[in-house]
Coordinates of C-alpha atoms in Angstrom, one line a residue:
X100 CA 96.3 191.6 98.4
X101 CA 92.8 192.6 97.3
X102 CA 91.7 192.0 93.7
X103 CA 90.3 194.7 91.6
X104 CA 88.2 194.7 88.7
X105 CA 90.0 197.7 86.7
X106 CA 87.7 197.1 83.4
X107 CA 84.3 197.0 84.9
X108 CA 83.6 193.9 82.8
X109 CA 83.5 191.5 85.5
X110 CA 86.6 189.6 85.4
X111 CA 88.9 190.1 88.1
X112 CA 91.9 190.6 87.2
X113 CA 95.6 191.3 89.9
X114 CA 96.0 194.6 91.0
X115 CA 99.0 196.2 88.8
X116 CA 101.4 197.8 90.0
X117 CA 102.1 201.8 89.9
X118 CA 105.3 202.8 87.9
X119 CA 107.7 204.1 89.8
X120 CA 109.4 207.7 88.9
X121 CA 113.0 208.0 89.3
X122 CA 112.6 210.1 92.5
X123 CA 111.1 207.4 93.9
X124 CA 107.4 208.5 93.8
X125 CA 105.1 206.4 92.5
X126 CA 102.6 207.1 89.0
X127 CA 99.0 207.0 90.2
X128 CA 97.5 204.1 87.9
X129 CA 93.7 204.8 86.6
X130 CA 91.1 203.0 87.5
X131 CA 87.6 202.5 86.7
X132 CA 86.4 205.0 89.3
X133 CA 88.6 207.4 88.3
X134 CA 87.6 207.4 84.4
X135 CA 84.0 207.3 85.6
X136 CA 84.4 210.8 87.1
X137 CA 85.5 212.3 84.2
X138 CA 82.5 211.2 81.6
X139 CA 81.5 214.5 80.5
X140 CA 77.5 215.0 80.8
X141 CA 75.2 214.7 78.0
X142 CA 72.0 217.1 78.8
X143 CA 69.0 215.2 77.7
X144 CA 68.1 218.4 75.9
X145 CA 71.5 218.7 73.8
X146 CA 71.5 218.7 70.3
X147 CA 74.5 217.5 67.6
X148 CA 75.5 221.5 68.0
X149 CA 75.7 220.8 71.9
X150 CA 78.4 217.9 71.7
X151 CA 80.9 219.4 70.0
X152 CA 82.2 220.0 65.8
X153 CA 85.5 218.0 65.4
X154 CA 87.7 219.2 62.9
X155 CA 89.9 216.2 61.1
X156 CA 92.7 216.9 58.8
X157 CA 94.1 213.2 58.0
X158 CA 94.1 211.3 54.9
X159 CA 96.2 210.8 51.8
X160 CA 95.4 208.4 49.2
X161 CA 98.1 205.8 50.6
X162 CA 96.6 206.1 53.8
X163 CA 92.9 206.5 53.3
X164 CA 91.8 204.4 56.1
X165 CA 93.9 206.5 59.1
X166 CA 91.1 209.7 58.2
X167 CA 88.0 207.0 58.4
X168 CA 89.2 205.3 61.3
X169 CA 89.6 208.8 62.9
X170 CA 85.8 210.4 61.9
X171 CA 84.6 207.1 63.1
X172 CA 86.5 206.7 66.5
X173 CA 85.2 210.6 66.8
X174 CA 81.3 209.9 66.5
X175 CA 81.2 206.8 68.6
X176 CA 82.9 208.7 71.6
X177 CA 80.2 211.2 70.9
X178 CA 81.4 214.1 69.3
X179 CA 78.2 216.3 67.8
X180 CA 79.6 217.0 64.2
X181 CA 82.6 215.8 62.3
X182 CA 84.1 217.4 59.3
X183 CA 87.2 215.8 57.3
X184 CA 88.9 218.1 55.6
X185 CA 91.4 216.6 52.6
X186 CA 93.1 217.8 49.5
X187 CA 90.7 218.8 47.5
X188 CA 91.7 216.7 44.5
X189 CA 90.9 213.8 47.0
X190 CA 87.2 214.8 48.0
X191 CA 85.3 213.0 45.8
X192 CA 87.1 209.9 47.1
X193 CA 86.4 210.5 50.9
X194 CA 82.9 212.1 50.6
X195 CA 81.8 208.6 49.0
X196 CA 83.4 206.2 52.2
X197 CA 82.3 209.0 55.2
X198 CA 78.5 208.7 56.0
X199 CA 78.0 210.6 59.3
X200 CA 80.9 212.8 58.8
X201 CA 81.0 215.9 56.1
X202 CA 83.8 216.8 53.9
X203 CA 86.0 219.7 53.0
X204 CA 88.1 220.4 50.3
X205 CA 92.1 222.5 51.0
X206 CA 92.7 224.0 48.0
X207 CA 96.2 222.4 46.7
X208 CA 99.5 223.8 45.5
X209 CA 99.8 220.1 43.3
X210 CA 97.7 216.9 43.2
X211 CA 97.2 215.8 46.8
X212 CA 99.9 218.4 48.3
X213 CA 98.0 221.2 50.1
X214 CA 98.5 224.8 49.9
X215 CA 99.2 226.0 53.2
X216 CA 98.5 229.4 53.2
X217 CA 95.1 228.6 51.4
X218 CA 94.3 225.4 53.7
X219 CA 95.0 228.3 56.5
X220 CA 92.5 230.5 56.0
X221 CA 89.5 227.9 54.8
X222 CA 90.7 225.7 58.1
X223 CA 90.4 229.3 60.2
X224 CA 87.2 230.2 58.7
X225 CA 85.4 226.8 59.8
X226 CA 83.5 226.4 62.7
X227 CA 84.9 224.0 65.0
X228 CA 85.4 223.2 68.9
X229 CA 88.5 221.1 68.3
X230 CA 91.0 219.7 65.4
X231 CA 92.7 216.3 65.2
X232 CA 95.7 217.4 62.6
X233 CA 98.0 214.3 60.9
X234 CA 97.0 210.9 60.5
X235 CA 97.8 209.8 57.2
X236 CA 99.0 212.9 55.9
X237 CA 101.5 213.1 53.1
X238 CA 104.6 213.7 54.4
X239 CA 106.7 216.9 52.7
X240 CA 107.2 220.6 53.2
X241 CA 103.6 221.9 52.4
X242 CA 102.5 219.7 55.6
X243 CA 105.1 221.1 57.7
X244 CA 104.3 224.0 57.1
X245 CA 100.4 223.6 57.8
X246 CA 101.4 222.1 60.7
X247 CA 103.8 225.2 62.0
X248 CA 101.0 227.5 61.1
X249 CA 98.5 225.8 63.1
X250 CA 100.6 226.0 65.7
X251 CA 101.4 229.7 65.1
X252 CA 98.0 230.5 65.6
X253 CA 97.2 233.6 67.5
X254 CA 95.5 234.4 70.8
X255 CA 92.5 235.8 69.9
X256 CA 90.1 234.5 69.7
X257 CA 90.9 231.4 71.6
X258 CA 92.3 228.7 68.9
X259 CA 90.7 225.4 69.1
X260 CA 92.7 222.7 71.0
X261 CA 94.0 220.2 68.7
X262 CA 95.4 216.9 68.7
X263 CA 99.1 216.2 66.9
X264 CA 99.6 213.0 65.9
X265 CA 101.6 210.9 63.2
X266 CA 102.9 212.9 60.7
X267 CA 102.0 216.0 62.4
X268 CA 104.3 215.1 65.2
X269 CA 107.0 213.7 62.5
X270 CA 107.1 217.4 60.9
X271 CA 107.4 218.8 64.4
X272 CA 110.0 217.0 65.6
X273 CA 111.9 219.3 62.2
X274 CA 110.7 222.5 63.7
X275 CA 113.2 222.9 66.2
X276 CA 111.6 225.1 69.2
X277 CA 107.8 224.3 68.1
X278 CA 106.5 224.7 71.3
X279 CA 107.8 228.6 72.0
X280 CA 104.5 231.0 71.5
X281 CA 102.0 228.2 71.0
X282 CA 98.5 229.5 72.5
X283 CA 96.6 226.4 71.4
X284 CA 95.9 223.7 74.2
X285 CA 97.9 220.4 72.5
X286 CA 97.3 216.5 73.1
X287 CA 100.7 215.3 71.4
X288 CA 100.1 211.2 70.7
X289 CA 103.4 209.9 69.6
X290 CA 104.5 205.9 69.9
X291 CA 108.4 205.4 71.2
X292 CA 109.8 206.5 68.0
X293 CA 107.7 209.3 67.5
X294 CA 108.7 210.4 70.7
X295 CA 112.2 209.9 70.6
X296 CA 112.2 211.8 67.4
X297 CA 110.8 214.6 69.1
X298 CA 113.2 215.0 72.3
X299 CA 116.1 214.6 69.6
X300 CA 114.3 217.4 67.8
X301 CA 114.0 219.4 70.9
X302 CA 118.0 218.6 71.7
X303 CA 117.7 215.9 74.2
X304 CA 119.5 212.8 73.7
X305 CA 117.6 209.9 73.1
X306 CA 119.0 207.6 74.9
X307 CA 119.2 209.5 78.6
X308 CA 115.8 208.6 78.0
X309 CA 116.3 205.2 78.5
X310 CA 113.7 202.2 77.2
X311 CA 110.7 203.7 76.3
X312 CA 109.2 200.3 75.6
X313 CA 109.9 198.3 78.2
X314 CA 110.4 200.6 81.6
X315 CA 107.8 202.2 83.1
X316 CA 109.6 204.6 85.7
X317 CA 111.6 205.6 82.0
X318 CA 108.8 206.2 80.0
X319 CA 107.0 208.6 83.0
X320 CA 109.7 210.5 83.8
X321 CA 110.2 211.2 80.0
X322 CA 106.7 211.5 79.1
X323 CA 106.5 214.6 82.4
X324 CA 109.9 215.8 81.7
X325 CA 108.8 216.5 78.0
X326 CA 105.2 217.5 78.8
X327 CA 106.6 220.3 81.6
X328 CA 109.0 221.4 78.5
X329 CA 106.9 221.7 75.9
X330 CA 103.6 222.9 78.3
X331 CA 101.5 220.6 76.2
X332 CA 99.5 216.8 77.5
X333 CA 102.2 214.3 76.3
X334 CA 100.3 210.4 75.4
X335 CA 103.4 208.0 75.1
X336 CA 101.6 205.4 73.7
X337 CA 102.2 201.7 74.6
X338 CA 101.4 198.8 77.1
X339 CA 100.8 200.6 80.0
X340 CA 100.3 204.1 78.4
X341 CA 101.2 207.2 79.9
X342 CA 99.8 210.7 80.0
X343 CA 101.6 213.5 81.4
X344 CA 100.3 217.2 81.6
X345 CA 102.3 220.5 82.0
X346 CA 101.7 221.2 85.5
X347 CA 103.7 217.6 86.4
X348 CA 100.2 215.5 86.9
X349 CA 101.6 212.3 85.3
X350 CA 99.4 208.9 85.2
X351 CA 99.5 205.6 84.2
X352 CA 96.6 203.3 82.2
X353 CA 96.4 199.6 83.5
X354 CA 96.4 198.2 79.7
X355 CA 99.0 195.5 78.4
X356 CA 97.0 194.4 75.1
X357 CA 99.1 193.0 72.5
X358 CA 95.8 192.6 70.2
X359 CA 96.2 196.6 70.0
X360 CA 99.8 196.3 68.2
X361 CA 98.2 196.8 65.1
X362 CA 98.1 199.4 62.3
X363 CA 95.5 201.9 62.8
X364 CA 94.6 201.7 66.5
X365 CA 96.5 204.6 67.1
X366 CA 94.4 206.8 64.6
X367 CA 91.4 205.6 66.5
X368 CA 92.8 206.9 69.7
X369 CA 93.3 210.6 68.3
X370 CA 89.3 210.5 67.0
X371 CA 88.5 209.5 70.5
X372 CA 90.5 211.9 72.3
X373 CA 89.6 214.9 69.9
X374 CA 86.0 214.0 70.5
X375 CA 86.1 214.8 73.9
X376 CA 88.1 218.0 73.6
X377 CA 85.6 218.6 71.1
X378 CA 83.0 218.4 73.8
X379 CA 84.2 220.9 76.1
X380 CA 87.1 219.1 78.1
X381 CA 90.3 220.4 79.0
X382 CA 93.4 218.8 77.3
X383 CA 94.9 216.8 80.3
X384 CA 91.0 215.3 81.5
X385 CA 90.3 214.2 77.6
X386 CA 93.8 212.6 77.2
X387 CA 93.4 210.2 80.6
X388 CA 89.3 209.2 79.8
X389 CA 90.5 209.0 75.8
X390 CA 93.6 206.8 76.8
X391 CA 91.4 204.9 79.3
X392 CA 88.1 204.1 76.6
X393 CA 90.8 203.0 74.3
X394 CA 92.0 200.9 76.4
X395 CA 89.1 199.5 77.7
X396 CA 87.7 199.3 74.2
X397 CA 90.4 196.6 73.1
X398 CA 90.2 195.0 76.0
X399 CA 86.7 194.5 75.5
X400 CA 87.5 193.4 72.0
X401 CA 90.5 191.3 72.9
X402 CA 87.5 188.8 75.5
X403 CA 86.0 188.1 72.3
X404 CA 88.9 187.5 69.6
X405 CA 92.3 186.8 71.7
X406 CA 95.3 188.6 71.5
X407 CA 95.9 188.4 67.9
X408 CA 93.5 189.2 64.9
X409 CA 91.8 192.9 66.3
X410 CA 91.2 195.1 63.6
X411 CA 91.5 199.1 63.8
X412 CA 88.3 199.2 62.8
X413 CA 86.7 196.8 65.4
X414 CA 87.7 199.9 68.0
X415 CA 85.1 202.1 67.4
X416 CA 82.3 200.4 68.2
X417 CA 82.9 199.4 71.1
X418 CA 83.8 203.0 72.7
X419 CA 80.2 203.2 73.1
X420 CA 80.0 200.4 75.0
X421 CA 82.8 200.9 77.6
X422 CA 81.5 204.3 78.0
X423 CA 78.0 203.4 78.8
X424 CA 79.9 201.1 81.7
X425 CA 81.8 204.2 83.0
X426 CA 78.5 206.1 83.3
X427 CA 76.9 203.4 84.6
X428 CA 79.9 203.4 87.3
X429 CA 79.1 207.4 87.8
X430 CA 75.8 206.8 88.2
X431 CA 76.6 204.5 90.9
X432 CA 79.0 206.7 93.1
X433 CA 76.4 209.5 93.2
X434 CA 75.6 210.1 96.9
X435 CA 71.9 209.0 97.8
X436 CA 71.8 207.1 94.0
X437 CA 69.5 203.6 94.6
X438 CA 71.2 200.5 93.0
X439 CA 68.7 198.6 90.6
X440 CA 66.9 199.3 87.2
X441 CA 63.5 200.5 86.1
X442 CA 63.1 202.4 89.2
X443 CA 61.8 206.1 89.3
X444 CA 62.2 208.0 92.2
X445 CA 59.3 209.8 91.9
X446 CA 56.5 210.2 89.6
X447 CA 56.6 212.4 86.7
X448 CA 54.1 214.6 86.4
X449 CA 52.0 214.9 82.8
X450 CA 52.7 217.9 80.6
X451 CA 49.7 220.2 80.0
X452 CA 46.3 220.4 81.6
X453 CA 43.8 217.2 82.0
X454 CA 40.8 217.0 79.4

């Protein structure tokens, strides 16, 4: 059996298994090589407008940290601008803990409960490449119905792709047919019980679902069954998550990290994922290389603490540094590319005339 190194850290590690489907067909499992090849470029040229404005609508006062942790997560993974947009009653309290990030106040129908019609058109009016929509929101009528107008956006122009997660997914799974007439591009993150929630929401017993937790043939032919349903990227998070796109593509991430069962690693997986639809990428490519940085990121964390005590916020600072291994993978499996450092190729030549 050969070993792999699946991390690109170094430390071998067995080869794990692909899940199988219940047709018998395997999930392909992603691997170093494959994440590599989906690092989108950064021109040496580009400027913060180049990489992307990320639009985050998270945060209640309860759960302050799920916005940061998001805006953070989003500028390590590279996005160009980040904007937070909260209640405006709340915007003094976020503008003083976001320091890359900017601010934007929804106008409000009562303290901290947004107005959605109003939130609407100031959310419409920004300029933005992509929105992360629910971590931390307050739960309630006024956020379903943000959330079912977002989705009810038109056609044209093209609406922003947008990442659902947390309670966005929660007031979806009470929309009954949410996906019918949806022109936005959607990478739905839900855990197990967000999930189930949302096939029960969408009429499908739970339980013909199977374990969700603990089978991985269950949880991909769920996560593809729902995805091909809903024609939205499914993420069912968990050891070993999958992602599963409309057109059936369904894959598998080699990570089994119990340092990640932790509040607020899940909110730093929708900043990383809305970064790099923010960037330009399509919904099914930013799901797998978000998943697989995540992964990779905690992992890398995990080496230096165990498999107890990570932190949310010790996540976004290493994105950076997993992703500077993937392209340093890339850079390898370029035809013609020389292995070693500090080597030109050939001599640059000096800019403007000699004296």
């Amino acid at each position: 059996m050969n070993e792999r190194r699946p991390l690109g850290f170094g430390r071998l590690e067995a080869p794990v298994a692909p899940a199988e489907s219940t047709n018998g067909t395997s999930i392909p499992t992603v691997d170093d090589r494959t994440a590599a090849g989906l690092i989108p470029p950064r021109p040496p040229r580009g400027h913060k407008g180049s990489f992307g404005k990320l639009l985050v609508i998270a945060g209640s006062l309860d759960y302050a940290g799920a916005a940061l942790l998001v805006c953070r997560a989003a500028g390590r993974t590279g996005a160009g601008l980040v904007t937070l947009a909260v209640p405006e009653s709340l915007q003094p309290l976020f503008a003083a803990k976001v320091i890359e990030a900017t601010t934007m106040g929804l106008p409000e129908d009562d303290v901290e409960e947004v107005d959605p019609e109003g939130a609407i058109a100031r959310i419409l009016d920004h300029d933005h490449d992509a929105i992360v929509l629910g971590p931390g929101l307050r739960p309630g009528l006024a956020t379903a119905e943000l959330v079912r107008e977002l989705l009810a956006a038109p056609e044209e122009p093209p609406p922003a792709p947008i990442v659902l997660d947390a309670e966005a997914l929660r007031s979806m799974a009470t929309l009954g047919a949410w996906w019918e007439g949806v022109a936005r591009a959607c990478v739905l993150t839900p855990h197990p019980g967000e999930f189930a929630r949302l096939r029960a929401g969408a009429g499908v017993d739970s339980e013909a679902d199977g374990d969700l937790v603990a089978d991985d043939a269950a949880r991909a032919a769920a996560a593809k069954a729902a995805a091909e349903e809903w024609h939205q990227v499914v993420v069912l998070k968990g050891a070993r998550t999958v992602v599963a796109e409309p057109d059936g593509t369904t894959s598998a991430m080699p990570f089994e990290n119990p340092a990640l069962a932790t509040g607020g690693t899940g909110d730093v997986l929708s900043g990383v994922i809305g970064a790099l639809l923010a960037q330009g990428m399509a919904a099914g490519p930013a799901a797998r290389l978000g998943v697989y940085l995540h992964g990779m990121a905690g992992d890398l964390v995990r080496d230096r603490l165990g498999d107890a005590g990570l932190l949310a916020s010790d996540l976004p600072d290493a994105i950076p540094i997993v992703r500077k291994r993937l392209v340093a993978i890339a850079d390898r499996q370029k035809p013609g590319k020389q292995v070693g450092f500090g080597v030109r190729e050939r001599a640059e030549q000096p800019v403007g005339g000699g004296g």
